[in-house]
mmCIF file with all atom_site columns, C-alpha atoms in Angstrom:
data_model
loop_
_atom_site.group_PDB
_atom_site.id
_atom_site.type_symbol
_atom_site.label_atom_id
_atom_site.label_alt_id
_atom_site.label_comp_id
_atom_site.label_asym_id
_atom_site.label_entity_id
_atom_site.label_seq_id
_atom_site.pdbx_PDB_ins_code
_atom_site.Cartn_x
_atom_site.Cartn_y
_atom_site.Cartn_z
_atom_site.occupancy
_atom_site.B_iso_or_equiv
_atom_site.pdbx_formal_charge
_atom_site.auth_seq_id
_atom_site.auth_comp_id
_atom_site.auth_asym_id
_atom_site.auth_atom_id
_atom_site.pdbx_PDB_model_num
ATOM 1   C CA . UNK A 1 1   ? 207.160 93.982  139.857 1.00 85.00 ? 13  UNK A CA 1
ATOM 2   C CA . UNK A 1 2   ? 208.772 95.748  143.058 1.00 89.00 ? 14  UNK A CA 1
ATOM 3   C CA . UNK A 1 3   ? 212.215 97.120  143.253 1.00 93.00 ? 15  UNK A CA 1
ATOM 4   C CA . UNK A 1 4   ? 213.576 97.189  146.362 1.00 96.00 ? 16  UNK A CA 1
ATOM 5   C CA . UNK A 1 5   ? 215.941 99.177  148.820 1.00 95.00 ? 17  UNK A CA 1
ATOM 6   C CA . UNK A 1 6   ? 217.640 98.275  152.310 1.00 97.00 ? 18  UNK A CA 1
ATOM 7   C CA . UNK A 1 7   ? 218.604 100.817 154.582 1.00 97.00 ? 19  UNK A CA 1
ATOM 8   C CA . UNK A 1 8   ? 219.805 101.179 158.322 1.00 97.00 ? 20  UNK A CA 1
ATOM 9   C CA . UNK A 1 9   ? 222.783 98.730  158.274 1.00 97.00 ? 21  UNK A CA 1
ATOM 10  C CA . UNK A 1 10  ? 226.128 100.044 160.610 1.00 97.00 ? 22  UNK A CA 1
ATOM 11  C CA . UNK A 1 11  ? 228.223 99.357  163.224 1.00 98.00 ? 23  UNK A CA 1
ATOM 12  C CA . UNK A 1 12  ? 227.132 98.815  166.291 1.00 98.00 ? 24  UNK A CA 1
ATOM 13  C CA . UNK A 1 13  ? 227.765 97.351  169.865 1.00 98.00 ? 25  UNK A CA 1
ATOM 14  C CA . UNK A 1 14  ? 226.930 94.340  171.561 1.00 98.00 ? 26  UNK A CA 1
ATOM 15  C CA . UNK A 1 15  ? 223.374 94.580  173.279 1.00 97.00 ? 27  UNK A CA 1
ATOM 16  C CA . UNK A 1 16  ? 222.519 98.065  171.120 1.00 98.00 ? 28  UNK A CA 1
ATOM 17  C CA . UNK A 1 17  ? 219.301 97.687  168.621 1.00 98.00 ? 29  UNK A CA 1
ATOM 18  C CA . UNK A 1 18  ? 219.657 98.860  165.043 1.00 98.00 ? 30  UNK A CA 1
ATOM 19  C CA . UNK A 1 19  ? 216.124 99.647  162.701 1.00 98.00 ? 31  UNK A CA 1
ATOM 20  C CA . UNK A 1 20  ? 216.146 98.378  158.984 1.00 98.00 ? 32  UNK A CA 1
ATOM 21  C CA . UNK A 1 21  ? 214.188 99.127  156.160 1.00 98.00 ? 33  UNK A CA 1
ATOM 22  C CA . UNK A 1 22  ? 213.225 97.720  153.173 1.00 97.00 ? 34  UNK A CA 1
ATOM 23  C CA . UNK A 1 23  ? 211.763 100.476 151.116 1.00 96.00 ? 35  UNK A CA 1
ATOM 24  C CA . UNK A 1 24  ? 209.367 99.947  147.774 1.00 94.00 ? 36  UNK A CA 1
ATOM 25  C CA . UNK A 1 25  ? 211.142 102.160 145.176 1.00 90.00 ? 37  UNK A CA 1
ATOM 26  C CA . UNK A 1 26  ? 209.267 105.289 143.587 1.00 82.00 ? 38  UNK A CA 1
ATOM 27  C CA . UNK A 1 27  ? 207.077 103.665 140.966 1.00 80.00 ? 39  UNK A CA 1
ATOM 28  C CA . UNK A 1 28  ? 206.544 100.034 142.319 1.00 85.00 ? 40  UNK A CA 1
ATOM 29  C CA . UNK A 1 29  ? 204.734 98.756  145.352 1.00 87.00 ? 41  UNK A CA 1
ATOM 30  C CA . UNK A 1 30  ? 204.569 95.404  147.448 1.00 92.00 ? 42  UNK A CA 1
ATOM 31  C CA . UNK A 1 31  ? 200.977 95.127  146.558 1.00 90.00 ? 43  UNK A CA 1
ATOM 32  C CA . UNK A 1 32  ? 199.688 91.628  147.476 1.00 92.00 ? 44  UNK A CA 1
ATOM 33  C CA . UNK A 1 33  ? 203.317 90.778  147.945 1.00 96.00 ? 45  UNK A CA 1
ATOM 34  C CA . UNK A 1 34  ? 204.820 88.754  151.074 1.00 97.00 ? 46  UNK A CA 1
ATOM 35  C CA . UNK A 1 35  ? 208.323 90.747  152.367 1.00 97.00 ? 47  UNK A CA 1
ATOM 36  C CA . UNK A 1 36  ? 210.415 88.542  154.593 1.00 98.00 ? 48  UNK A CA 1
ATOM 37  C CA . UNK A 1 37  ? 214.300 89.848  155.912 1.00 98.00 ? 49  UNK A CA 1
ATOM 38  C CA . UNK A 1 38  ? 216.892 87.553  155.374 1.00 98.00 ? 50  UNK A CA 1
ATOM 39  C CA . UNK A 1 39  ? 220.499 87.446  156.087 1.00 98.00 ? 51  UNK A CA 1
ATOM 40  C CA . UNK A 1 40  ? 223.848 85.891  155.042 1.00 97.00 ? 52  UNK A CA 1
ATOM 41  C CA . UNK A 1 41  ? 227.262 85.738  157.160 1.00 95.00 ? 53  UNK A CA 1
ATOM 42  C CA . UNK A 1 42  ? 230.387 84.834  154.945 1.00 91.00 ? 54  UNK A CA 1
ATOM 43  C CA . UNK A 1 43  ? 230.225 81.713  153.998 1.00 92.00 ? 55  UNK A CA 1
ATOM 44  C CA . UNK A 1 44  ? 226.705 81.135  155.239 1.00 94.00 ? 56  UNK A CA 1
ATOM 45  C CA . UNK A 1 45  ? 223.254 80.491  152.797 1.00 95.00 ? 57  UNK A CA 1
ATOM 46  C CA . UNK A 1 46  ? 220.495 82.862  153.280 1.00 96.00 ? 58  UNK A CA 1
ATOM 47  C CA . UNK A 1 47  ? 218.838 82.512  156.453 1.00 97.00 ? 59  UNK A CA 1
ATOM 48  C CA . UNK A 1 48  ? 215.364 83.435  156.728 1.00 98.00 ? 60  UNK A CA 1
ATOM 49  C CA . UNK A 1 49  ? 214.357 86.028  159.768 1.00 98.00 ? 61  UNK A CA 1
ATOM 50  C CA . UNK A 1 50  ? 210.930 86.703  159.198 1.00 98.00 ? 62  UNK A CA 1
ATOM 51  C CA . UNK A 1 51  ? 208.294 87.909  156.856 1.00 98.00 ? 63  UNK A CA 1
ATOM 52  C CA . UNK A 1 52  ? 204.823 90.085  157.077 1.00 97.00 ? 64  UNK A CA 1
ATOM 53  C CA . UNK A 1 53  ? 202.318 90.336  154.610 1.00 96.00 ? 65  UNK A CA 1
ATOM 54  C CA . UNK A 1 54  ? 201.901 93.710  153.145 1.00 94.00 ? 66  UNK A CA 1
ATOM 55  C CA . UNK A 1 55  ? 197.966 93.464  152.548 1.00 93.00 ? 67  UNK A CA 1
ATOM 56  C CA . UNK A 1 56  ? 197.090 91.631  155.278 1.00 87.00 ? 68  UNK A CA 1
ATOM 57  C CA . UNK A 1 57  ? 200.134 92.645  157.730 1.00 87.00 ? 69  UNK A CA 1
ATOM 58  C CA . UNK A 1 58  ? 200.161 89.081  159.128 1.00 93.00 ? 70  UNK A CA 1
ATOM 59  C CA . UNK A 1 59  ? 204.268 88.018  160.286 1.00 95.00 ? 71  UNK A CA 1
ATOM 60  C CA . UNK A 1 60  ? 206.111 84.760  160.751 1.00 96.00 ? 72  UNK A CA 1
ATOM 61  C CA . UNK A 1 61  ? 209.294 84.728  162.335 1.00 97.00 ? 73  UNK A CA 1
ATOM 62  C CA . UNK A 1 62  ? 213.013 82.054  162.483 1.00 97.00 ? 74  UNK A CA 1
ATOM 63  C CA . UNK A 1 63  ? 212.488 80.710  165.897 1.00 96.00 ? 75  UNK A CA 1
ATOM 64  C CA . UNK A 1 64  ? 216.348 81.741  166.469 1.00 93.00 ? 76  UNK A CA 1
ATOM 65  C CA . UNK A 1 65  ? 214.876 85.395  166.446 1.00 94.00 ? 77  UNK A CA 1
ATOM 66  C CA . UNK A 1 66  ? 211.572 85.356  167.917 1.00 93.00 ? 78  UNK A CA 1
ATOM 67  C CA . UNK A 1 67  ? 210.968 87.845  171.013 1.00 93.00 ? 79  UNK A CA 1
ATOM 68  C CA . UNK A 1 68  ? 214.503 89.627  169.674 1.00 97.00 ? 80  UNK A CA 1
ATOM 69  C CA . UNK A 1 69  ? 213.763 90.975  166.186 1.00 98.00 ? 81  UNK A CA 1
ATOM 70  C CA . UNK A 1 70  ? 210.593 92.346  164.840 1.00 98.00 ? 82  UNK A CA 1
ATOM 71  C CA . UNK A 1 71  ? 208.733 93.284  161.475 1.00 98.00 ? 83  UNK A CA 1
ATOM 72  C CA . UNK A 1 72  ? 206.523 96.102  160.674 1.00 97.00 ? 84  UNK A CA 1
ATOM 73  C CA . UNK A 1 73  ? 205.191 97.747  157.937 1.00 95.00 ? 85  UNK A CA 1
ATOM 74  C CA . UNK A 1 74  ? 205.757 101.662 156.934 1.00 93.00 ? 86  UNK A CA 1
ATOM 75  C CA . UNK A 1 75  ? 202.743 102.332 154.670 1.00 90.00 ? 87  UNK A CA 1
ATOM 76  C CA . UNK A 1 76  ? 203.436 106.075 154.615 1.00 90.00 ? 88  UNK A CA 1
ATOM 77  C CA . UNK A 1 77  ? 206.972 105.144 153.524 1.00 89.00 ? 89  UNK A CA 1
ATOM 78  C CA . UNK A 1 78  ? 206.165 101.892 151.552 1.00 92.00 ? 90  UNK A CA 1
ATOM 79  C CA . UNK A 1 79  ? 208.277 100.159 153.519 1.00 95.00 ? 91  UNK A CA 1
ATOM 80  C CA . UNK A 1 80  ? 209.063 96.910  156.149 1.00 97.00 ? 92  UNK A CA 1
ATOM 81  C CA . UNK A 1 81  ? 211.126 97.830  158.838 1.00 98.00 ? 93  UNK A CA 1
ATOM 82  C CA . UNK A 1 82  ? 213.223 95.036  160.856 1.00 98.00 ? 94  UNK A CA 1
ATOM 83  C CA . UNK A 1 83  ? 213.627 96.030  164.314 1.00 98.00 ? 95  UNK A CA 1
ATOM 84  C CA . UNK A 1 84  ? 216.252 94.596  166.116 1.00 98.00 ? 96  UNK A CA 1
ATOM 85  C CA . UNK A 1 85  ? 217.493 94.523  169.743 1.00 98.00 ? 97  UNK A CA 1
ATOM 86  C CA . UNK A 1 86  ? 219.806 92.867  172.357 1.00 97.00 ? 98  UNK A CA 1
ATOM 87  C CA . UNK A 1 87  ? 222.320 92.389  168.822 1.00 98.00 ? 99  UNK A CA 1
ATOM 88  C CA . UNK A 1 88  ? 224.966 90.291  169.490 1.00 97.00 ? 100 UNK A CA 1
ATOM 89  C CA . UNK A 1 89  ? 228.589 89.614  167.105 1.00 96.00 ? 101 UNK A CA 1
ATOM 90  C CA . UNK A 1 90  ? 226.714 86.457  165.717 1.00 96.00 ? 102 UNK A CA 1
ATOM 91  C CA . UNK A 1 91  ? 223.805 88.559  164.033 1.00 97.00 ? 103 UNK A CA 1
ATOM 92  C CA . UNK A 1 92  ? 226.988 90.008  161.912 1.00 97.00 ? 104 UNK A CA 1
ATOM 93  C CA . UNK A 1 93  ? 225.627 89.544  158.557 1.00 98.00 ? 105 UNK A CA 1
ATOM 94  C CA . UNK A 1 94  ? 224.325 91.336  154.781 1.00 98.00 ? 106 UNK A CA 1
ATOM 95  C CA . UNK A 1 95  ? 220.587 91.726  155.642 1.00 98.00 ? 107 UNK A CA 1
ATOM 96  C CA . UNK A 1 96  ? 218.138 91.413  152.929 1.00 98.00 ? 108 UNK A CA 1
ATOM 97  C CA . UNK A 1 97  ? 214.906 91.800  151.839 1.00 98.00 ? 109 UNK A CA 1
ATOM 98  C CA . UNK A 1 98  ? 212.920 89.916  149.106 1.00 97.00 ? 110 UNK A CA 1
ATOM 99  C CA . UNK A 1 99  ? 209.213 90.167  148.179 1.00 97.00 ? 111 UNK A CA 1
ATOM 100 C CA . UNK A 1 100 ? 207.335 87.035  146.248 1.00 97.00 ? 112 UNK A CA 1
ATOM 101 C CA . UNK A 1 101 ? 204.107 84.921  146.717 1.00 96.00 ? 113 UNK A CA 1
ATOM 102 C CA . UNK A 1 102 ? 205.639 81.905  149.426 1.00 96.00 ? 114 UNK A CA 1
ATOM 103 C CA . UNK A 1 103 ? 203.111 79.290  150.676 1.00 95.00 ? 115 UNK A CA 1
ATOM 104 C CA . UNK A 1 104 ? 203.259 78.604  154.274 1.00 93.00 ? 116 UNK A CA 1
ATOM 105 C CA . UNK A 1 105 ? 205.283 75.478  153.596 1.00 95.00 ? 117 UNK A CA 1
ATOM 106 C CA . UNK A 1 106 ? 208.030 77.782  151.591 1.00 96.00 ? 118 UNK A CA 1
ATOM 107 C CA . UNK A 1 107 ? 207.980 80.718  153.723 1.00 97.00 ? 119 UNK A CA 1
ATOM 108 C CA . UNK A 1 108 ? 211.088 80.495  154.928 1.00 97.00 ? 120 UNK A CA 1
ATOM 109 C CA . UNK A 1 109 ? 213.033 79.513  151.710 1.00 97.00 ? 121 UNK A CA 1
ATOM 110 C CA . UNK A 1 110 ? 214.776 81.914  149.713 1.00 97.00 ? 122 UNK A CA 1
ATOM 111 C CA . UNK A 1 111 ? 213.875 80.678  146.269 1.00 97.00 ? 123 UNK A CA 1
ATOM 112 C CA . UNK A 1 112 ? 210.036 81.651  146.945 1.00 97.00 ? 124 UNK A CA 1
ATOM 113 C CA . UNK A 1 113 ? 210.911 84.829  147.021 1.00 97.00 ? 125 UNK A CA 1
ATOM 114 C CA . UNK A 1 114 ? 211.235 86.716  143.185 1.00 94.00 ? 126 UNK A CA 1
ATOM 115 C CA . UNK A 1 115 ? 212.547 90.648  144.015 1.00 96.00 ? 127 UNK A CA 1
ATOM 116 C CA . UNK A 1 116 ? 215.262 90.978  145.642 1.00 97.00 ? 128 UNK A CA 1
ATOM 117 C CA . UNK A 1 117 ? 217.210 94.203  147.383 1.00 96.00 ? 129 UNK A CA 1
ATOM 118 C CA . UNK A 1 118 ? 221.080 94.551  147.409 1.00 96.00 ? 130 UNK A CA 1
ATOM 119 C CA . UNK A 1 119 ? 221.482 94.228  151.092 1.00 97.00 ? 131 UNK A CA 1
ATOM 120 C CA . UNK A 1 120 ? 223.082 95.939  154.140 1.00 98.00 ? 132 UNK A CA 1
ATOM 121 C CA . UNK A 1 121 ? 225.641 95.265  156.264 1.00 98.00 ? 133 UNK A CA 1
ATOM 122 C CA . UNK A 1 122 ? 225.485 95.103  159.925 1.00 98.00 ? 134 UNK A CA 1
ATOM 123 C CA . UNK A 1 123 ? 228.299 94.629  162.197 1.00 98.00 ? 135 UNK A CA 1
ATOM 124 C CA . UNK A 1 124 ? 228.102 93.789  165.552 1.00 98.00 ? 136 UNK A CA 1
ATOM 125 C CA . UNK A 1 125 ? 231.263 94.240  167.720 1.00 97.00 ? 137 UNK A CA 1
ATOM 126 C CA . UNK A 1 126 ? 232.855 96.025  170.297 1.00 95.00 ? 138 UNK A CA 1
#
């Protein structure tokens, strides 16, 4: 089991970057775990961003964010940071991370994933 934490969420202009993190909470770890970031815009399902594999560090990413946002891992910090750049009002959204076992074929769907964070909000506006 992992318990999770988001951080780095704000305000912040059009074309400005903005780091996130998804922290492993005192006591629990992501272990063999995959970590993707999703987000979800009112109204909007979850929409997958990108994942890395904690133990192997390997990352797959949404083709709508490829070359914009990218995913690291923190292993001083126990963390995966999303990094990303060029934001624009459409990336407005709750970000979230979750942590589970996906196949490749399930990667990118929300339901794979069993540990979830709360989220944070970025806003994206002038």
């Amino acid at each position: 089991q992992v318990r999770l934490d988001e951080s780095g969420g704000g305000l912040v202009q059009p074309g400005n970057s903005l780091r996130l993190s998804c922290a492993a909470l005192s006591g629990t770890t992501f272990g063999d775990y995959t970590v993707a970031w999703f987000r979800q815009a009112p109204g909007n399902e979850y929409e997958f961003l990108g994942s890395i594999k904690w133990s192997g560090g390997g990352t797959s990413y949404a083709n709508s964010v490829k070359g914009r946002f990218s995913i690291s891992r923190d292993r001083p910090m126990s963390a995966v940071i999303l990094q990303m750049n060029n934001l624009q009002p459409e990336d407005t959204a709750v970000y979230l991370c979750g942590a589970g076992r996906p196949t490749q074929s399930t990667i990118q769907d929300a339901r794979a994933y069993y540990y979830w964070g709360s989220g944070t909000q970025v806003i994206v506006s002038s």
